[in-house]
Coordinates of C-alpha atoms in Angstrom, one line a residue:
M1 CA 0.1 0.3 0.1
K2 CA 1.4 3.6 -1.2
I3 CA 1.4 6.0 1.9
Y4 CA 0.7 8.8 -0.8
T5 CA -2.5 9.2 -2.6
K6 CA -2.2 13.0 -4.8
T7 CA -6.1 13.2 -3.7
G8 CA -5.0 16.4 -1.2
D9 CA -2.5 17.8 -4.4
K10 CA -5.4 20.3 -4.8
G11 CA -5.4 21.4 -1.2
L12 CA -8.5 19.3 0.0
T13 CA -8.8 16.8 2.3
S14 CA -11.3 14.0 3.6
L15 CA -13.0 14.2 7.0
I16 CA -14.2 10.7 8.3
G17 CA -17.6 10.9 7.1
G18 CA -16.3 11.8 3.6
T19 CA -16.7 15.5 3.3
R20 CA -13.9 17.3 1.6
V21 CA -12.4 20.6 3.0
P22 CA -9.6 23.0 2.5
K23 CA -6.3 22.0 4.6
S24 CA -6.6 25.3 5.8
S25 CA -9.9 25.1 7.7
L26 CA -10.3 25.4 11.4
R27 CA -11.2 22.0 12.1
I28 CA -7.8 20.9 10.2
E29 CA -6.1 23.3 12.1
C30 CA -7.4 21.9 15.5
Y31 CA -6.7 18.0 14.7
G32 CA -3.1 18.6 13.3
T33 CA -2.6 20.8 16.1
V34 CA -3.5 17.9 18.4
D35 CA -1.4 15.7 16.4
E36 CA 1.6 18.1 17.0
L37 CA 0.6 18.1 20.7
N38 CA 0.7 14.3 20.5
S39 CA 4.1 14.1 19.2
Y40 CA 5.7 16.5 21.8
I41 CA 4.1 14.0 24.5
G42 CA 6.1 11.4 23.1
L43 CA 9.1 13.3 23.3
V44 CA 8.4 13.7 27.2
R45 CA 7.2 10.3 27.2
D46 CA 11.2 9.5 26.1
Q47 CA 12.8 11.1 28.7
E48 CA 14.3 9.1 30.7
V49 CA 13.2 10.8 34.2
N50 CA 9.5 9.8 33.2
A51 CA 10.7 6.5 33.0
S52 CA 7.9 5.4 35.9
R53 CA 5.3 7.5 34.0
R54 CA 5.5 6.0 30.4
P55 CA 2.2 3.9 30.4
L56 CA 0.6 7.0 31.9
L57 CA 2.0 9.1 29.2
K58 CA 0.7 6.6 26.6
E59 CA -2.5 6.4 27.6
I60 CA -2.9 10.3 27.2
Q61 CA -1.3 9.8 24.0
D62 CA -4.1 7.1 23.2
R63 CA -6.8 9.7 24.4
L64 CA -5.3 12.8 22.0
F65 CA -5.9 10.1 19.2
T66 CA -9.4 9.6 20.3
V67 CA -9.8 13.6 20.2
G68 CA -8.3 13.8 16.9
A69 CA -10.7 11.0 15.6
S70 CA -13.6 13.1 17.3
L71 CA -12.4 16.4 15.5
A72 CA -11.7 14.8 12.0
S73 CA -15.0 13.5 11.7
D74 CA -17.9 15.6 10.3
P75 CA -20.3 16.0 13.0
D76 CA -22.9 16.4 10.4
K77 CA -22.3 13.5 8.2
S78 CA -20.1 10.9 9.9
K79 CA -22.1 7.4 10.3
M80 CA -18.7 5.8 11.4
K81 CA -18.1 5.0 15.0
I82 CA -15.1 6.3 17.0
P83 CA -13.5 6.0 20.1
D84 CA -15.1 9.0 22.7
L85 CA -13.5 10.1 25.7
H86 CA -15.2 9.6 29.2
A87 CA -15.6 11.7 32.4
E88 CA -13.1 9.0 33.9
D89 CA -10.2 10.1 31.4
I90 CA -10.4 14.0 33.0
A91 CA -10.7 12.3 36.3
L92 CA -7.2 10.3 35.7
L93 CA -5.2 13.6 34.9
E94 CA -6.8 15.1 37.9
Q95 CA -5.8 12.1 40.0
E96 CA -2.2 12.3 38.7
M97 CA -2.1 16.1 39.0
D98 CA -3.1 15.6 43.1
R99 CA -0.5 12.9 43.5
M100 CA 2.5 15.0 42.0
N101 CA 1.1 17.9 44.2
E102 CA 1.6 16.3 47.3
V103 CA 5.4 16.2 46.7
L104 CA 6.0 19.6 45.3
P105 CA 6.4 22.6 47.2
E106 CA 3.6 25.4 47.0
L107 CA 3.5 27.5 44.3
R108 CA 4.0 31.3 45.6
V109 CA 5.4 32.7 42.0
F110 CA 5.0 32.1 38.0
V111 CA 8.1 30.2 37.2
L112 CA 9.8 30.5 33.8
P113 CA 9.7 27.7 31.2
G114 CA 13.5 25.8 31.3
G115 CA 15.6 24.8 34.1
H116 CA 16.5 21.2 32.0
Q117 CA 15.8 20.2 28.6
S118 CA 13.6 17.3 29.5
V119 CA 11.4 20.4 31.7
S120 CA 11.3 22.8 28.8
F121 CA 10.2 19.8 26.6
A122 CA 7.0 19.1 28.9
H123 CA 6.7 23.2 29.0
V124 CA 6.6 22.9 25.1
A125 CA 4.1 20.7 25.1
R126 CA 2.0 22.5 27.3
C127 CA 2.0 25.7 25.3
V128 CA 1.0 23.4 22.2
C129 CA -1.8 22.0 24.2
R130 CA -3.0 25.3 25.3
R131 CA -3.1 26.3 21.6
A132 CA -5.0 23.4 20.6
E133 CA -7.6 24.3 23.0
R134 CA -8.1 27.6 22.0
L135 CA -8.7 26.1 18.1
V136 CA -10.9 23.8 19.4
I137 CA -13.2 26.4 21.4
Q138 CA -13.1 28.8 18.2
L139 CA -14.3 25.8 16.3
Q140 CA -16.9 24.8 18.7
E141 CA -18.5 28.4 18.3
D142 CA -19.5 27.3 15.1
S143 CA -19.7 23.5 14.8
F144 CA -20.2 20.4 17.2
V145 CA -17.4 19.7 19.6
A146 CA -18.0 17.7 22.6
N147 CA -17.3 19.3 25.6
L148 CA -15.1 16.5 27.1
V149 CA -12.3 17.1 24.2
V150 CA -12.3 20.8 25.5
M151 CA -12.5 19.9 29.2
Y152 CA -9.8 17.2 28.5
L153 CA -7.4 19.7 26.6
N154 CA -7.9 22.1 29.3
R155 CA -7.0 19.8 32.4
L156 CA -4.3 18.2 30.1
S157 CA -2.4 21.5 29.6
D158 CA -2.6 21.6 33.8
F159 CA -1.3 18.3 33.9
L160 CA 1.6 19.1 31.6
F161 CA 2.2 22.3 33.8
V162 CA 2.4 20.0 37.1
L163 CA 4.3 17.6 35.6
S164 CA 7.1 19.8 34.3
R165 CA 7.5 21.0 38.2
Q166 CA 7.5 17.1 39.4
M167 CA 9.9 16.9 36.6
A168 CA 12.4 19.5 38.1
H169 CA 11.6 18.3 41.3
E170 CA 13.2 14.7 40.3
L171 CA 15.8 16.3 38.1
Q172 CA 17.0 18.6 40.9
A173 CA 16.6 21.3 38.6
E174 CA 15.8 24.8 39.3
E175 CA 12.5 26.1 38.7
V176 CA 13.5 29.5 37.4
K177 CA 10.8 32.2 39.2
W178 CA 9.3 35.0 37.3
E179 CA 10.5 38.3 38.7
P180 CA 8.9 41.0 37.0
R181 CA 10.9 44.6 36.9
M182 CA 9.0 47.1 38.8

C-alpha cells in the first residue's frame, strides 16, 4: 500500500464521513495541532526522568488520538463509530496532578519554562496543548465539538504544567522564578 494518494494535491482533504474540506480549515488546524501535541507528548514520554510515567503518557497519547478522531469527523455526515472520551479520562489527569502536587513545594510565584531540557519539552507540550484548546474552542463556536474534548485539553495543559514541575523536582533542576521588573 502506498502512503501517498495524491487526493490532497489541490489543497483539500477528507473528514471522517467523506466531506472534502480545505486543508486550511479550522477543523484541520485543530486536529493537526492535537497531532503536534501528541508528538511532543511522545518526546516527553521518551525522557529518562519519565520512565515510570511512560504507561500514563502513552495513555494520554491514546486519548489524544481519540480527540483527533473526534475532530476529524464531520459532525453532520459521519456515520462511523469513533472512539470517545469519558469523564474518567479527565479524572485520571486530576488524580495524577493531585498525586504529584503532594510532593511538590507550594507554588507562590510564576515560573519560567526551563531549568532542564526535559522540563522544557514538557513546557513546550503545555503551550501546544493550550493552542489546541484555543483552536477547538473557536471551532466549537460554529460546529459541534464534544464538551469533553475541551475539558480534556484544558485539564491536560494543567497536567503538563504540574508534570514539568514534578520533572524539575526529580531532576533537582532549578525552578526559574519570574521576577517582574517594577
